[in-house]
Amino acid sequence: MSIAARSRVASTESEPGHRLSAKRVTGKSVWPRARRQRLLSLALQGGGSFGAFTWGVLDRLLEEETIAFDALSGTSAGAINAAILAHGLAEGGPSQAREALERVWKRISDAGPLAGFGIIAQPAVASAVNAAWELSTRFVSPYQLNPLGLNPLRELLAQEIDFERLRTSSPVRLLVAATRVKDGRLRLFRENEITLEALLASACLPLHHHAVEIDGESYWDGGYSANPPLRQLAIDSKARDILLVQVTPEEHQGVPQLSSNISRRVNQITFNGPLLREVEALADLCALCRKQMFFRSRLCRRLLRLRLHRLSAEDTVAGLDRASAVDLDWSFLAQLRDDGRAAAAQWLAGSFIRTRRFTSRGVAGPLP
């Protein structure tokens, strides 16, 4: 059963009050929660350049004064979006976070395949270069193609994020996923553990980059084990509402026959698989909680009040299942951003802020 098929209608209420975790935040936050704000946690899927859709969603949510973020989980591009948002909030609040997200995505675009040649290519040329790059990774290992392990993201993230400040003063809780190469198991880095290496590990595609070593262990992209972490986010979250932002297409019409299309579809299935398992595991946990008719634990009571919402890029972006997740052309990223903003605005208007009941549009609903 697809994630969208789990949609249901549910009710909610505002949660007044002030919350800042002294355990997690060692200094005074520059972004305190107002009394009438509702808490929202976010699960941000990875998906290469499709993460620009998530950027748009975050950009719109940051404009909403009635929302405060509790916890964010992310993988790959989702983890980068989460870390930039958290750092921006710590630096100067929502406006600073919005500026940081735009700046980072512009720099990512500028660091695309043609950036080293100082070329601003037409979309057709950029598409051809991206296709050639994807093809080369199938035959040449990154240890051969890039023996020095150069990664443009390393310098970019080092310049954009003060990781010491993020670890000690993040106003939101973070969960960043990476996959341990040795046994394929999930490793979750919390906000007080997040380093430059942890973010690079979460976004480390093994056909593109060298494995990232942390404390003697090698890691690959978190999308192979949790994309994004959802069950642990639900357990940790103090919010009644979790918004899942899914950017990797889940459905595809017809059977692909060209090699490039087959490879793209295999990747889509591979990176959506962990998310489907996370949703099912969370549903199973809630089912066990329902069997506790008396003396339910605090965790079970919280889980049974949980509302899981979903915004999917494929519901908004035409032809996303045929697009390339390594396309860093600025016009493509800007369009994804605009589509993400529009999707978030529609969700806010119809499901979260201005109504007392959720609609099924864009909502995965309470877990069955």
Coordinates of C-alpha atoms in Angstrom, one line a residue:
M1 CA 0.0 0.0 0.0
S2 CA 1.4 3.4 -0.9
I3 CA 1.9 6.1 1.7
A4 CA -0.8 8.3 0.1
A5 CA -3.3 5.4 0.4
R6 CA -3.1 5.8 4.2
S7 CA -4.9 9.1 4.1
R8 CA -7.6 9.7 6.7
V9 CA -9.5 12.7 8.1
A10 CA -8.5 13.7 11.7
S11 CA -9.1 16.5 14.1
T12 CA -6.6 18.7 16.0
E13 CA -6.3 21.6 18.3
S14 CA -3.9 24.3 19.1
E15 CA -1.2 23.7 21.7
P16 CA -0.5 27.0 23.6
G17 CA 2.4 27.3 25.8
H18 CA 6.1 27.9 25.7
R19 CA 8.7 25.3 25.0
L20 CA 12.5 25.3 24.7
S21 CA 14.5 22.3 25.7
A22 CA 17.1 23.3 28.2
K23 CA 18.7 19.9 27.8
R24 CA 19.2 20.4 24.1
V25 CA 19.8 24.2 24.0
T26 CA 22.6 25.5 26.2
G27 CA 22.2 29.2 25.3
K28 CA 19.2 31.5 25.0
S29 CA 17.5 30.9 21.7
V30 CA 17.0 33.9 19.3
W31 CA 13.8 32.2 18.1
P32 CA 11.6 31.5 21.1
R33 CA 8.2 30.0 20.6
A34 CA 5.2 32.3 21.1
R35 CA 2.3 31.2 23.3
R36 CA -0.1 30.7 20.4
Q37 CA 2.2 28.8 18.1
R38 CA 1.6 25.1 17.2
L39 CA 4.4 22.7 17.2
L40 CA 5.3 20.9 14.0
S41 CA 8.0 18.3 13.4
L42 CA 9.4 17.6 9.9
A43 CA 10.7 14.4 8.2
L44 CA 12.7 15.5 5.1
Q45 CA 13.4 12.9 2.5
G46 CA 16.6 12.9 0.4
G47 CA 16.6 13.0 -3.3
G48 CA 19.5 15.0 -4.8
S49 CA 18.4 18.1 -6.6
F50 CA 14.7 17.3 -5.9
G51 CA 15.5 18.5 -2.4
A52 CA 14.9 22.0 -3.8
F53 CA 11.2 21.2 -3.5
T54 CA 11.8 20.8 0.3
W55 CA 13.6 24.1 0.3
G56 CA 10.4 25.7 -1.1
V57 CA 8.2 24.0 1.6
L58 CA 10.5 25.2 4.3
D59 CA 10.6 28.7 2.9
R60 CA 6.8 28.9 3.1
L61 CA 6.6 27.4 6.5
L62 CA 9.2 29.9 7.8
E63 CA 6.8 32.7 6.9
E64 CA 4.1 31.3 9.1
E65 CA 4.2 32.9 12.5
T66 CA 1.7 30.4 13.9
I67 CA 4.2 27.5 13.6
A68 CA 7.2 26.6 15.7
F69 CA 9.4 23.6 14.8
D70 CA 10.1 20.9 17.4
A71 CA 12.2 18.3 15.7
L72 CA 13.6 17.7 12.2
S73 CA 14.8 14.4 10.7
G74 CA 16.5 14.3 7.4
T75 CA 18.6 12.2 5.0
S76 CA 21.0 13.5 2.3
A77 CA 19.5 16.6 0.8
G78 CA 16.9 16.5 3.5
A79 CA 19.6 16.5 6.2
I80 CA 21.3 19.4 4.6
N81 CA 18.0 21.4 4.4
A82 CA 17.4 20.6 8.1
A83 CA 20.8 21.6 9.2
I84 CA 20.8 24.9 7.3
L85 CA 17.3 25.7 8.7
A86 CA 18.4 24.9 12.3
H87 CA 21.6 27.0 11.9
G88 CA 19.7 29.9 10.3
L89 CA 17.2 29.9 13.2
A90 CA 20.0 29.9 15.7
E91 CA 21.8 32.7 13.9
G92 CA 18.8 35.1 13.5
G93 CA 15.4 33.5 13.3
P94 CA 13.2 32.6 10.3
S95 CA 14.3 35.4 8.0
Q96 CA 18.0 34.3 8.5
A97 CA 17.0 30.7 7.8
R98 CA 15.2 31.6 4.6
E99 CA 18.2 33.6 3.3
A100 CA 20.6 30.8 4.2
L101 CA 18.5 28.1 2.4
E102 CA 18.4 30.2 -0.8
R103 CA 22.1 31.0 -0.6
V104 CA 23.1 27.4 -0.2
W105 CA 20.9 26.1 -3.0
K106 CA 22.3 28.8 -5.3
R107 CA 25.8 27.8 -4.4
I108 CA 25.0 24.1 -5.0
S109 CA 23.7 25.1 -8.5
D110 CA 26.9 27.1 -9.2
A111 CA 29.0 24.1 -8.2
G112 CA 27.4 21.8 -10.8
P113 CA 29.3 19.9 -13.5
L114 CA 29.9 22.9 -15.7
A115 CA 30.8 25.3 -12.9
G116 CA 34.5 24.5 -13.0
F117 CA 34.6 25.7 -16.6
G118 CA 32.8 29.0 -15.9
I119 CA 30.0 28.0 -18.3
I120 CA 26.3 28.8 -17.8
A121 CA 24.8 26.2 -20.1
Q122 CA 21.4 26.1 -21.8
P123 CA 19.1 23.5 -20.2
A124 CA 19.6 21.0 -23.0
V125 CA 23.4 21.2 -22.7
A126 CA 23.3 20.9 -18.9
S127 CA 21.0 17.9 -19.2
A128 CA 23.5 16.2 -21.6
V129 CA 26.3 16.8 -19.2
N130 CA 24.3 15.4 -16.3
A131 CA 23.5 12.3 -18.3
A132 CA 27.1 11.8 -19.3
W133 CA 28.1 12.2 -15.6
E134 CA 25.5 9.6 -14.5
L135 CA 26.7 7.2 -17.2
S136 CA 30.3 7.5 -16.2
T137 CA 29.6 6.5 -12.6
R138 CA 28.3 3.1 -13.8
F139 CA 31.7 2.2 -15.3
V140 CA 34.3 4.1 -13.2
S141 CA 34.6 4.1 -9.4
P142 CA 34.8 7.4 -7.6
Y143 CA 38.1 6.2 -6.2
Q144 CA 39.3 6.1 -9.8
L145 CA 37.5 9.1 -11.2
N146 CA 38.2 11.2 -8.2
P147 CA 41.2 9.7 -6.4
L148 CA 41.6 12.7 -4.0
G149 CA 38.0 12.5 -2.9
L150 CA 37.2 16.1 -3.7
N151 CA 33.7 17.1 -2.8
P152 CA 32.4 20.6 -3.4
L153 CA 29.9 20.2 -0.6
R154 CA 32.7 20.0 2.0
E155 CA 33.9 23.5 1.5
L156 CA 30.3 24.9 1.0
L157 CA 28.9 23.4 4.2
A158 CA 32.0 24.3 6.2
Q159 CA 31.6 27.9 5.1
E160 CA 27.8 28.0 5.7
I161 CA 27.5 26.2 9.0
D162 CA 29.2 26.9 12.4
F163 CA 28.9 23.2 13.5
E164 CA 30.0 24.0 17.1
R165 CA 27.2 26.5 17.4
L166 CA 24.7 24.0 15.8
R167 CA 25.7 21.3 18.3
T168 CA 25.3 23.5 21.3
S169 CA 22.6 26.1 20.4
S170 CA 20.2 24.5 17.9
P171 CA 16.7 25.7 18.7
V172 CA 15.3 22.5 17.2
R173 CA 16.2 18.9 17.6
L174 CA 17.8 17.1 14.7
L175 CA 18.1 13.5 13.5
V176 CA 20.4 12.9 10.5
A177 CA 20.6 9.5 8.9
A178 CA 23.7 7.7 7.5
T179 CA 24.2 4.1 6.5
R180 CA 27.1 2.1 7.9
V181 CA 29.0 0.4 5.0
K182 CA 30.0 -2.6 7.1
D183 CA 26.6 -3.9 7.9
G184 CA 24.1 -1.6 6.2
R185 CA 22.7 -0.5 9.5
L186 CA 21.2 3.0 10.2
R187 CA 23.3 5.5 12.2
L188 CA 21.4 8.5 13.5
F189 CA 23.3 11.6 14.4
R190 CA 21.5 13.9 16.9
E191 CA 22.0 17.7 17.0
N192 CA 24.7 17.5 19.6
E193 CA 26.6 15.0 17.4
I194 CA 26.3 16.7 14.0
T195 CA 29.6 17.5 12.3
L196 CA 30.6 18.3 8.8
E197 CA 31.5 14.6 8.3
A198 CA 28.0 13.5 9.5
L199 CA 26.3 15.7 6.9
L200 CA 28.6 14.5 4.2
A201 CA 28.0 10.9 5.2
S202 CA 24.3 11.4 5.0
A203 CA 24.7 12.6 1.4
C204 CA 27.4 10.2 0.3
L205 CA 26.2 8.4 -2.8
P206 CA 28.8 5.5 -3.2
L207 CA 29.0 5.8 -7.0
H208 CA 29.8 9.5 -6.7
H209 CA 31.9 10.0 -3.6
H210 CA 34.3 8.2 -1.3
A211 CA 32.8 6.7 1.8
V212 CA 32.9 9.1 4.8
E213 CA 34.8 7.9 7.8
I214 CA 33.6 8.8 11.3
D215 CA 35.1 7.3 14.5
G216 CA 36.7 4.5 12.5
E217 CA 33.5 3.5 10.6
S218 CA 32.7 4.2 7.0
Y219 CA 29.3 5.6 5.9
W220 CA 27.2 6.0 2.8
D221 CA 24.1 7.9 2.0
G222 CA 21.4 7.5 4.7
G223 CA 18.8 6.9 2.0
Y224 CA 19.7 3.2 2.0
S225 CA 18.6 2.7 5.6
A226 CA 16.1 5.5 6.5
N227 CA 14.8 8.0 4.0
P228 CA 14.0 9.9 6.2
P229 CA 14.0 8.7 9.8
L230 CA 10.4 8.6 10.7
R231 CA 9.8 6.1 13.5
Q232 CA 12.5 7.6 15.8
L233 CA 11.2 11.1 15.0
A234 CA 7.7 10.1 16.1
I235 CA 9.1 8.6 19.3
D236 CA 11.2 11.7 20.1
S237 CA 8.8 14.4 18.9
K238 CA 6.8 16.5 21.4
A239 CA 4.6 17.8 18.5
R240 CA 1.3 16.1 17.7
D241 CA 1.9 16.8 14.0
I242 CA 4.6 15.5 11.7
L243 CA 4.9 16.7 8.2
L244 CA 6.7 14.2 5.8
V245 CA 8.1 15.9 2.7
Q246 CA 8.7 13.2 0.1
V247 CA 10.7 14.2 -3.0
T248 CA 11.5 10.9 -4.6
P249 CA 8.7 9.8 -7.0
E250 CA 6.9 6.8 -5.7
E251 CA 4.8 5.9 -8.7
H252 CA 5.8 5.4 -12.4
Q253 CA 3.4 4.7 -15.3
G254 CA 4.4 1.9 -17.6
V255 CA 7.6 -0.2 -17.6
P256 CA 10.8 1.6 -18.5
Q257 CA 12.8 0.0 -21.2
L258 CA 15.8 2.2 -21.9
S259 CA 18.8 1.5 -19.7
S260 CA 18.9 5.1 -18.3
N261 CA 15.1 5.0 -17.5
I262 CA 15.5 1.5 -15.8
S263 CA 18.3 2.8 -13.7
R264 CA 16.3 5.9 -12.7
R265 CA 13.3 3.7 -11.7
V266 CA 15.5 1.3 -9.7
N267 CA 16.9 4.3 -7.8
Q268 CA 13.4 5.6 -7.1
I269 CA 12.3 2.2 -5.7
T270 CA 15.6 1.8 -3.7
F271 CA 15.3 5.2 -2.0
N272 CA 11.5 5.0 -1.3
G273 CA 11.8 1.4 0.1
P274 CA 13.2 2.5 3.6
L275 CA 10.5 5.1 3.9
L276 CA 7.7 2.6 3.3
R277 CA 9.3 0.3 5.9
E278 CA 9.5 3.2 8.4
V279 CA 5.8 4.0 7.9
E280 CA 4.8 0.3 8.3
A281 CA 7.0 -0.1 11.4
L282 CA 5.5 3.0 13.0
A283 CA 2.0 1.7 12.1
D284 CA 2.8 -1.6 13.8
L285 CA 4.1 0.2 16.9
C286 CA 0.8 2.2 17.1
A287 CA -1.2 -1.1 16.7
L288 CA 0.7 -2.6 19.6
C289 CA -0.1 0.5 21.7
R290 CA -3.8 0.2 20.9
K291 CA -3.8 -3.3 22.4
Q292 CA -2.8 -1.8 25.7
M293 CA -6.4 -1.1 26.8
F294 CA -5.4 -0.1 30.3
F295 CA -2.4 1.7 31.7
R296 CA -1.0 2.8 28.4
S297 CA 2.6 4.2 28.6
R298 CA 3.3 7.8 28.0
L299 CA 4.9 7.0 24.7
C300 CA 1.9 5.0 23.5
R301 CA -0.5 7.9 24.5
R302 CA 1.6 10.3 22.6
L303 CA 1.9 8.0 19.5
L304 CA -1.8 7.5 19.4
R305 CA -2.4 11.2 19.2
L306 CA 0.1 11.6 16.4
R307 CA -1.0 13.0 13.0
L308 CA 1.2 12.2 10.1
H309 CA 0.9 14.6 7.1
R310 CA 2.5 14.2 3.7
L311 CA 3.5 16.5 1.0
S312 CA 4.8 14.7 -2.1
A313 CA 6.7 16.5 -4.9
E314 CA 5.3 14.1 -7.5
D315 CA 1.8 15.4 -6.7
T316 CA 2.9 18.9 -7.7
V317 CA 5.8 18.7 -10.1
A318 CA 4.8 17.5 -13.6
G319 CA 7.2 14.9 -15.1
L320 CA 9.2 14.5 -11.9
D321 CA 9.5 10.7 -12.4
R322 CA 11.4 11.4 -15.7
A323 CA 13.6 14.1 -14.3
S324 CA 17.2 13.7 -13.1
A325 CA 18.1 14.1 -9.4
V326 CA 21.5 15.4 -10.4
D327 CA 20.2 18.2 -12.5
L328 CA 21.5 21.3 -10.8
D329 CA 20.4 23.9 -13.4
W330 CA 19.2 27.0 -11.5
S331 CA 16.0 27.3 -13.4
F332 CA 15.1 23.7 -12.5
L333 CA 15.9 24.2 -8.8
A334 CA 13.9 27.5 -8.7
Q335 CA 10.9 25.8 -10.3
L336 CA 11.1 23.0 -7.7
R337 CA 11.3 25.7 -5.0
D338 CA 8.2 27.5 -6.3
D339 CA 6.3 24.2 -6.5
G340 CA 7.3 23.4 -2.9
R341 CA 6.1 26.8 -1.7
A342 CA 2.8 26.4 -3.5
A343 CA 2.3 22.9 -2.1
A344 CA 3.0 24.1 1.5
A345 CA 0.7 27.1 1.0
Q346 CA -2.1 24.8 -0.1
W347 CA -1.5 22.4 2.8
L348 CA -1.5 25.3 5.3
A349 CA -4.7 26.8 3.9
G350 CA -6.6 23.5 3.7
S351 CA -5.2 21.3 6.5
F352 CA -3.3 22.9 9.3
I353 CA -3.7 26.5 10.2
R354 CA -7.2 27.8 9.2
T355 CA -9.3 24.7 9.8
R356 CA -10.2 22.8 12.9
R357 CA -10.2 19.5 11.0
F358 CA -7.6 18.0 8.6
T359 CA -8.7 17.3 5.1
S360 CA -7.4 14.3 3.2
R361 CA -5.6 16.5 0.7
G362 CA -1.8 16.2 1.3
V363 CA -2.3 14.3 4.6
A364 CA -1.3 10.8 5.4
G365 CA -3.5 11.0 8.4
P366 CA -3.3 9.3 11.8
L367 CA -1.5 6.0 11.6
P368 CA -3.9 3.0 11.3

